[in-house]
Short mmCIF file of C-alpha atoms in Angstrom, two decimals:
data_model
loop_
_atom_site.label_atom_id
_atom_site.label_comp_id
_atom_site.label_asym_id
_atom_site.label_seq_id
_atom_site.Cartn_x
_atom_site.Cartn_y
_atom_site.Cartn_z
CA MET R 17 -48.36 -59.58 -10.93
CA SER R 18 -48.56 -58.04 -7.75
CA ALA R 19 -51.30 -55.34 -6.94
CA GLY R 20 -49.07 -53.05 -7.35
CA GLU R 21 -48.85 -53.41 -10.86
CA ARG R 22 -52.24 -54.30 -11.59
CA LEU R 23 -53.22 -51.08 -10.49
CA THR R 24 -50.76 -48.94 -12.68
CA ASP R 25 -51.39 -51.27 -16.14
CA ALA R 26 -55.37 -50.53 -15.26
CA LEU R 27 -54.90 -47.29 -15.22
CA TYR R 28 -52.41 -47.07 -18.21
CA GLY R 29 -55.15 -49.24 -19.93
CA LEU R 30 -58.05 -46.08 -18.25
CA GLY R 31 -55.98 -43.40 -20.18
CA TRP R 32 -55.93 -45.51 -23.86
CA SER R 33 -59.23 -46.06 -23.79
CA THR R 34 -61.02 -43.06 -22.52
CA VAL R 35 -58.48 -39.73 -22.80
CA LYS R 36 -58.79 -40.61 -26.78
CA LYS R 37 -62.61 -40.15 -26.40
CA LEU R 38 -62.61 -36.41 -24.65
CA PRO R 39 -62.34 -33.94 -27.02
CA GLU R 40 -59.02 -32.38 -27.75
CA PRO R 41 -59.58 -29.00 -25.47
CA VAL R 42 -60.82 -31.32 -22.69
CA ALA R 43 -57.40 -33.49 -22.67
CA VAL R 44 -55.36 -30.75 -22.10
CA ARG R 45 -57.15 -29.10 -19.36
CA LEU R 46 -56.88 -32.78 -17.74
CA GLY R 47 -53.37 -32.76 -18.41
CA GLN R 48 -52.69 -29.77 -17.06
CA THR R 49 -54.96 -30.41 -14.36
CA ILE R 50 -53.06 -33.74 -13.36
CA ALA R 51 -49.62 -31.87 -13.44
CA ASP R 52 -50.53 -29.14 -11.10
CA LEU R 53 -51.45 -31.54 -8.55
CA THR R 54 -48.78 -33.26 -9.04
CA TRP R 55 -46.11 -30.38 -8.89
CA LYS R 56 -48.33 -29.59 -5.96
CA GLN R 57 -46.83 -33.00 -4.03
CA ARG R 58 -43.41 -32.04 -4.08
CA GLY R 59 -42.61 -35.92 -4.68
CA LYS R 60 -39.38 -37.67 -5.32
CA GLY R 61 -40.36 -37.45 -9.43
CA VAL R 62 -41.16 -33.17 -9.42
CA GLN R 63 -37.94 -32.61 -7.31
CA ARG R 64 -35.21 -34.60 -9.75
CA LEU R 65 -36.84 -33.51 -12.78
CA GLU R 66 -35.65 -29.68 -10.28
CA SER R 67 -32.17 -31.54 -9.70
CA ASN R 68 -31.82 -31.51 -13.04
CA TYR R 69 -33.18 -28.55 -14.36
CA ALA R 70 -30.88 -26.84 -11.69
CA ARG R 71 -27.66 -28.59 -13.61
CA VAL R 72 -29.25 -27.18 -17.15
CA LEU R 73 -29.44 -23.83 -15.56
CA PRO R 74 -26.68 -23.46 -12.82
CA ASP R 75 -27.40 -20.05 -12.42
CA ALA R 76 -31.70 -20.21 -11.57
CA GLY R 77 -32.32 -19.70 -8.60
CA PRO R 78 -35.41 -21.94 -6.50
CA GLU R 79 -37.72 -19.61 -7.58
CA ARG R 80 -36.92 -20.07 -11.32
CA LEU R 81 -36.29 -23.86 -10.89
CA ARG R 82 -39.45 -24.73 -9.06
CA GLU R 83 -41.59 -21.70 -12.05
CA LEU R 84 -39.41 -24.48 -14.56
CA SER R 85 -40.77 -27.77 -12.66
CA ARG R 86 -43.99 -26.78 -13.14
CA ALA R 87 -43.95 -25.85 -17.01
CA GLY R 88 -41.83 -29.51 -17.04
CA MET R 89 -44.82 -31.10 -15.64
CA ARG R 90 -47.30 -29.62 -17.57
CA SER R 91 -45.19 -30.77 -21.21
CA TYR R 92 -45.07 -34.07 -19.19
CA LEU R 93 -48.65 -34.28 -18.92
CA ARG R 94 -49.19 -32.68 -22.99
CA TYR R 95 -46.36 -36.07 -23.93
CA TRP R 96 -49.06 -38.08 -22.07
CA MET R 97 -52.11 -36.87 -23.33
CA GLU R 98 -51.35 -36.32 -26.54
CA SER R 99 -50.06 -40.37 -26.37
CA PHE R 100 -53.50 -41.29 -24.84
CA ARG R 101 -54.93 -39.88 -27.59
CA LEU R 102 -53.21 -40.63 -30.90
CA PRO R 103 -54.58 -43.63 -32.29
CA ALA R 104 -57.41 -41.55 -32.75
CA TRP R 105 -55.88 -38.90 -34.29
CA SER R 106 -56.86 -38.65 -38.39
CA ARG R 107 -53.69 -38.77 -40.87
CA GLU R 108 -54.26 -35.19 -40.87
CA ARG R 109 -54.21 -34.01 -37.52
CA VAL R 110 -51.32 -36.84 -36.80
CA LYS R 111 -49.51 -34.57 -40.15
CA SER R 112 -50.57 -31.28 -39.13
CA GLY R 113 -49.62 -31.89 -35.54
CA PHE R 114 -45.31 -31.37 -36.04
CA ASP R 115 -43.23 -29.35 -38.07
CA PRO R 116 -39.82 -30.11 -38.04
CA LYS R 117 -36.96 -27.64 -38.91
CA ASP R 118 -34.01 -28.93 -41.04
CA ILE R 119 -35.99 -32.21 -42.38
CA HIS R 120 -33.58 -32.42 -45.52
CA PHE R 121 -31.03 -34.45 -43.29
CA LEU R 122 -33.31 -36.98 -43.03
CA THR R 123 -35.38 -37.28 -46.26
CA ASP R 124 -32.09 -37.26 -48.49
CA GLY R 125 -30.23 -39.50 -46.18
CA LEU R 126 -33.14 -41.81 -46.95
CA ALA R 127 -32.59 -41.29 -50.61
CA ALA R 128 -29.70 -41.93 -50.96
CA GLY R 129 -30.36 -45.57 -49.52
CA GLN R 130 -27.38 -44.99 -47.24
CA GLY R 131 -29.80 -45.95 -43.52
CA VAL R 132 -30.22 -43.24 -40.83
CA VAL R 133 -30.49 -43.57 -37.96
CA LEU R 134 -32.42 -40.74 -35.42
CA ALA R 135 -31.11 -40.47 -31.70
CA LEU R 136 -33.31 -38.03 -29.68
CA PRO R 137 -33.44 -36.78 -25.69
CA HIS R 138 -36.44 -37.00 -23.16
CA MET R 139 -38.60 -34.02 -25.29
CA ALA R 140 -42.05 -33.55 -25.99
CA ASN R 141 -43.50 -36.58 -27.60
CA TYR R 142 -41.42 -38.72 -29.84
CA ASP R 143 -44.17 -40.91 -30.46
CA LEU R 144 -46.34 -38.46 -32.30
CA ALA R 145 -42.31 -37.39 -33.96
CA GLY R 146 -42.09 -41.21 -34.76
CA ALA R 147 -45.70 -41.34 -36.10
CA TRP R 148 -44.80 -37.78 -38.39
CA VAL R 149 -42.58 -40.16 -40.09
CA THR R 150 -44.47 -42.98 -40.43
CA THR R 151 -47.65 -40.69 -41.99
CA LYS R 152 -46.53 -37.63 -43.21
CA LEU R 153 -43.13 -39.71 -45.17
CA ARG R 154 -44.77 -42.43 -44.90
CA THR R 155 -41.73 -44.36 -43.56
CA PRO R 156 -42.04 -46.70 -41.43
CA PHE R 157 -39.14 -47.60 -38.66
CA THR R 158 -37.60 -49.83 -35.87
CA THR R 159 -36.83 -48.71 -33.05
CA VAL R 160 -36.15 -50.37 -28.93
CA ALA R 161 -38.28 -50.73 -26.35
CA GLU R 162 -37.51 -50.57 -23.16
CA ARG R 163 -39.24 -53.69 -20.46
CA LEU R 164 -41.91 -52.47 -18.49
CA LYS R 165 -43.48 -54.22 -14.90
CA PRO R 166 -45.80 -55.82 -15.44
CA GLU R 167 -45.58 -57.36 -18.90
CA THR R 168 -48.97 -56.78 -19.17
CA LEU R 169 -47.59 -52.56 -19.33
CA TYR R 170 -45.43 -53.29 -21.66
CA ASP R 171 -47.59 -55.28 -24.09
CA ARG R 172 -50.29 -51.74 -23.98
CA PHE R 173 -47.34 -49.74 -25.21
CA VAL R 174 -45.51 -51.93 -27.87
CA ALA R 175 -49.11 -52.46 -29.56
CA TYR R 176 -49.32 -48.55 -29.25
CA ARG R 177 -46.74 -48.14 -31.34
CA GLU R 178 -46.86 -50.36 -33.17
CA GLY R 179 -50.91 -49.24 -34.44
CA LEU R 180 -48.90 -46.18 -35.40
CA GLY R 181 -46.93 -47.75 -38.19
CA MET R 182 -43.50 -48.26 -36.07
CA GLU R 183 -41.76 -51.97 -35.95
CA VAL R 184 -40.55 -52.40 -31.89
CA LEU R 185 -37.75 -54.69 -30.59
CA PRO R 186 -37.41 -55.13 -26.87
CA HIS R 187 -33.92 -53.77 -24.94
CA SER R 188 -33.15 -56.81 -23.35
CA GLY R 189 -32.22 -60.08 -25.34
CA GLY R 190 -29.52 -59.11 -26.81
CA SER R 191 -30.96 -59.04 -30.44
CA ALA R 192 -31.82 -55.58 -30.98
CA PHE R 193 -28.96 -54.72 -32.17
CA GLY R 194 -28.27 -57.49 -35.34
CA THR R 195 -31.98 -56.63 -35.97
CA LEU R 196 -31.49 -52.71 -36.18
CA ALA R 197 -28.18 -53.32 -38.24
CA ARG R 198 -29.68 -55.13 -40.97
CA ARG R 199 -32.65 -52.94 -40.95
CA LEU R 200 -29.94 -49.93 -41.64
CA ARG R 201 -27.91 -52.13 -44.79
CA ASP R 202 -31.20 -52.53 -46.35
CA GLY R 203 -31.69 -48.79 -46.08
CA GLY R 204 -34.40 -48.51 -42.98
CA LEU R 205 -34.38 -46.48 -40.29
CA VAL R 206 -34.21 -46.33 -36.85
CA CYS R 207 -35.52 -44.04 -34.16
CA LEU R 208 -33.73 -44.47 -30.81
CA VAL R 209 -34.07 -42.52 -27.12
CA ALA R 210 -30.77 -42.25 -27.22
CA ASP R 211 -29.80 -39.56 -23.66
CA ARG R 212 -29.85 -42.22 -20.61
CA ASP R 213 -27.69 -45.29 -20.84
CA LEU R 214 -30.21 -48.16 -19.38
CA SER R 215 -27.03 -50.64 -18.72
CA ALA R 216 -25.40 -48.58 -16.82
CA SER R 217 -22.23 -49.84 -19.61
CA GLY R 218 -22.69 -46.79 -21.65
CA VAL R 219 -20.22 -43.91 -23.25
CA GLU R 220 -19.06 -41.68 -20.63
CA VAL R 221 -19.58 -38.09 -21.92
CA ASP R 222 -19.56 -34.37 -20.35
CA PHE R 223 -23.64 -33.09 -20.44
CA PHE R 224 -24.08 -29.85 -19.13
CA GLY R 225 -20.51 -29.64 -17.05
CA GLU R 226 -20.50 -33.02 -15.38
CA LYS R 227 -20.47 -36.49 -16.55
CA THR R 228 -23.06 -38.66 -17.13
CA ARG R 229 -23.20 -42.02 -19.36
CA MET R 230 -25.71 -42.34 -22.96
CA PRO R 231 -25.85 -45.66 -25.45
CA ALA R 232 -22.81 -46.11 -27.46
CA GLY R 233 -25.39 -48.40 -29.96
CA PRO R 234 -26.18 -45.37 -32.11
CA ALA R 235 -22.71 -44.54 -32.68
CA LEU R 236 -21.91 -47.74 -33.10
CA LEU R 237 -24.83 -48.93 -35.49
CA ALA R 238 -23.65 -45.67 -37.42
CA GLN R 239 -19.76 -47.08 -37.72
CA GLN R 240 -20.66 -50.73 -38.66
CA THR R 241 -23.13 -49.67 -41.60
CA GLY R 242 -22.39 -46.54 -42.65
CA ALA R 243 -25.86 -45.23 -41.36
CA LEU R 244 -26.20 -41.86 -41.48
CA LEU R 245 -26.32 -40.57 -37.55
CA LEU R 246 -28.97 -37.55 -36.89
CA PRO R 247 -29.51 -36.23 -34.00
CA VAL R 248 -32.91 -33.89 -33.17
CA THR R 249 -34.39 -32.30 -30.49
CA LEU R 250 -38.04 -31.56 -29.35
CA TRP R 251 -40.31 -28.97 -28.13
CA TYR R 252 -43.52 -27.27 -27.76
CA ASP R 253 -44.98 -23.70 -27.97
CA ASP R 254 -47.88 -21.84 -27.31
CA SER R 255 -49.70 -23.60 -30.55
CA PRO R 256 -51.48 -27.29 -30.79
CA VAL R 257 -48.49 -27.56 -32.76
CA MET R 258 -45.05 -29.85 -31.49
CA GLN R 259 -41.83 -27.97 -33.06
CA GLY R 260 -38.81 -30.00 -33.98
CA ARG R 261 -35.16 -29.76 -35.47
CA VAL R 262 -32.97 -32.25 -36.76
CA HIS R 263 -29.08 -31.47 -36.47
CA PRO R 264 -26.56 -31.74 -38.79
CA PRO R 265 -25.17 -35.27 -38.99
CA VAL R 266 -22.49 -36.63 -37.16
CA GLU R 267 -19.78 -37.48 -38.61
CA VAL R 268 -17.42 -41.15 -38.47
CA PRO R 269 -14.19 -39.47 -37.27
CA GLU R 270 -11.32 -41.03 -39.34
CA SER R 271 -8.75 -42.05 -37.14
CA GLY R 272 -9.01 -44.17 -33.45
CA ASP R 273 -10.23 -47.82 -32.62
CA ARG R 274 -13.64 -48.66 -32.37
CA ALA R 275 -14.35 -47.15 -28.76
CA GLU R 276 -12.53 -43.86 -29.47
CA LYS R 277 -14.47 -42.98 -32.31
CA THR R 278 -17.96 -43.94 -30.35
CA SER R 279 -17.01 -41.86 -27.33
CA VAL R 280 -16.19 -38.88 -29.92
CA MET R 281 -19.10 -39.53 -31.87
CA THR R 282 -21.75 -39.98 -28.53
CA GLN R 283 -20.24 -37.38 -27.61
CA ALA R 284 -21.28 -34.66 -30.42
CA LEU R 285 -25.05 -36.98 -30.07
CA ALA R 286 -25.08 -35.38 -26.16
CA ASP R 287 -23.94 -31.77 -27.47
CA ALA R 288 -26.36 -31.28 -29.95
CA PHE R 289 -29.02 -33.09 -27.06
CA ALA R 290 -27.72 -29.86 -24.92
CA THR R 291 -27.68 -27.52 -27.50
CA GLY R 292 -31.66 -28.36 -28.00
CA ILE R 293 -32.49 -28.95 -23.89
CA ALA R 294 -30.59 -25.86 -22.99
CA ASP R 295 -33.06 -24.20 -25.32
CA HIS R 296 -36.25 -26.06 -24.14
CA PRO R 297 -35.65 -27.02 -20.40
CA GLU R 298 -39.40 -27.30 -19.54
CA ASP R 299 -39.58 -29.87 -22.93
CA TRP R 300 -36.78 -32.75 -21.66
CA HIS R 301 -38.54 -34.91 -19.23
CA MET R 302 -35.78 -36.73 -17.10
CA LEU R 303 -37.90 -37.59 -14.21
CA GLN R 304 -35.05 -39.75 -13.12
CA ARG R 305 -31.18 -39.61 -11.77
CA LEU R 306 -28.69 -39.32 -14.45
CA TRP R 307 -25.63 -37.75 -14.65
CA LEU R 308 -23.41 -40.17 -12.24
CA ALA R 309 -22.67 -37.97 -9.57
CA ASP R 310 -26.39 -38.85 -8.60
CA LEU R 311 -25.68 -42.69 -9.50
CA ASP R 312 -25.70 -44.91 -6.96
CA PRO R 313 -23.43 -48.21 -8.64
CA ALA R 314 -24.00 -50.58 -7.48
CA LYS R 315 -27.84 -50.00 -9.00
CA GLY R 316 -26.99 -47.82 -11.82
CA PRO R 317 -29.82 -45.69 -13.09
CA SER R 318 -33.40 -45.42 -11.25
#
């Protein structure tokens, strides 16, 4: 493990051990302070965030984009402060911390026993949404986590999410898809963050007027298992309660081969994500390259 990796692991460990002990108002102020300092430094992540917001709001001028990126960094740090504190939240705090609209799409699908895939973009705090599902709905689910370096940091994230009631599978290794399919065939729930393709071999979609790639997994799982595919978008308002919406099901097309059906369904996911992101752009935490025009074909997403 390199010195940089050891430092990264230590900082995350400090967050989970220290921030969760802070009073909530103190944690909120700390997150905002860190966000504002990071925003003022104008590093690569902040610049990329502004560049991505420029795709979402093509008519926005430089001043509006800077305001938006500041709000975006505050939202991003709110996610981290909440995540560091979530293991210490009471069950009642978790239950009252999220207010999703149209949750009936999810509960009706689970009640029907057909299995459900929830697909989300990088918005607000999907870990809190997951904790709400396992706590309020008393429904366990399976998800996939990107392999992080150092390995100890990946282990921290897995332990954290398993502590919230999630089954976590590694993104790499090739066995995740089969396990997810089995869970769905048993009538279970699968939750996947699905607005950024980590394999560089995803499905090409139109997203805010430009081409990008999104993972094929959610659409393929729905086709192969008969599971319901539901887009979900999340956002913050001025209250301590995160907001969200479960969008109507993405239907499997009646005609076309598997690739054609996957393309249509993934585009439908992208359209649902775009609706939520356009309404609450500051809560979309995309600090990486996303659109094909920004990607180095030799390196893929970074």
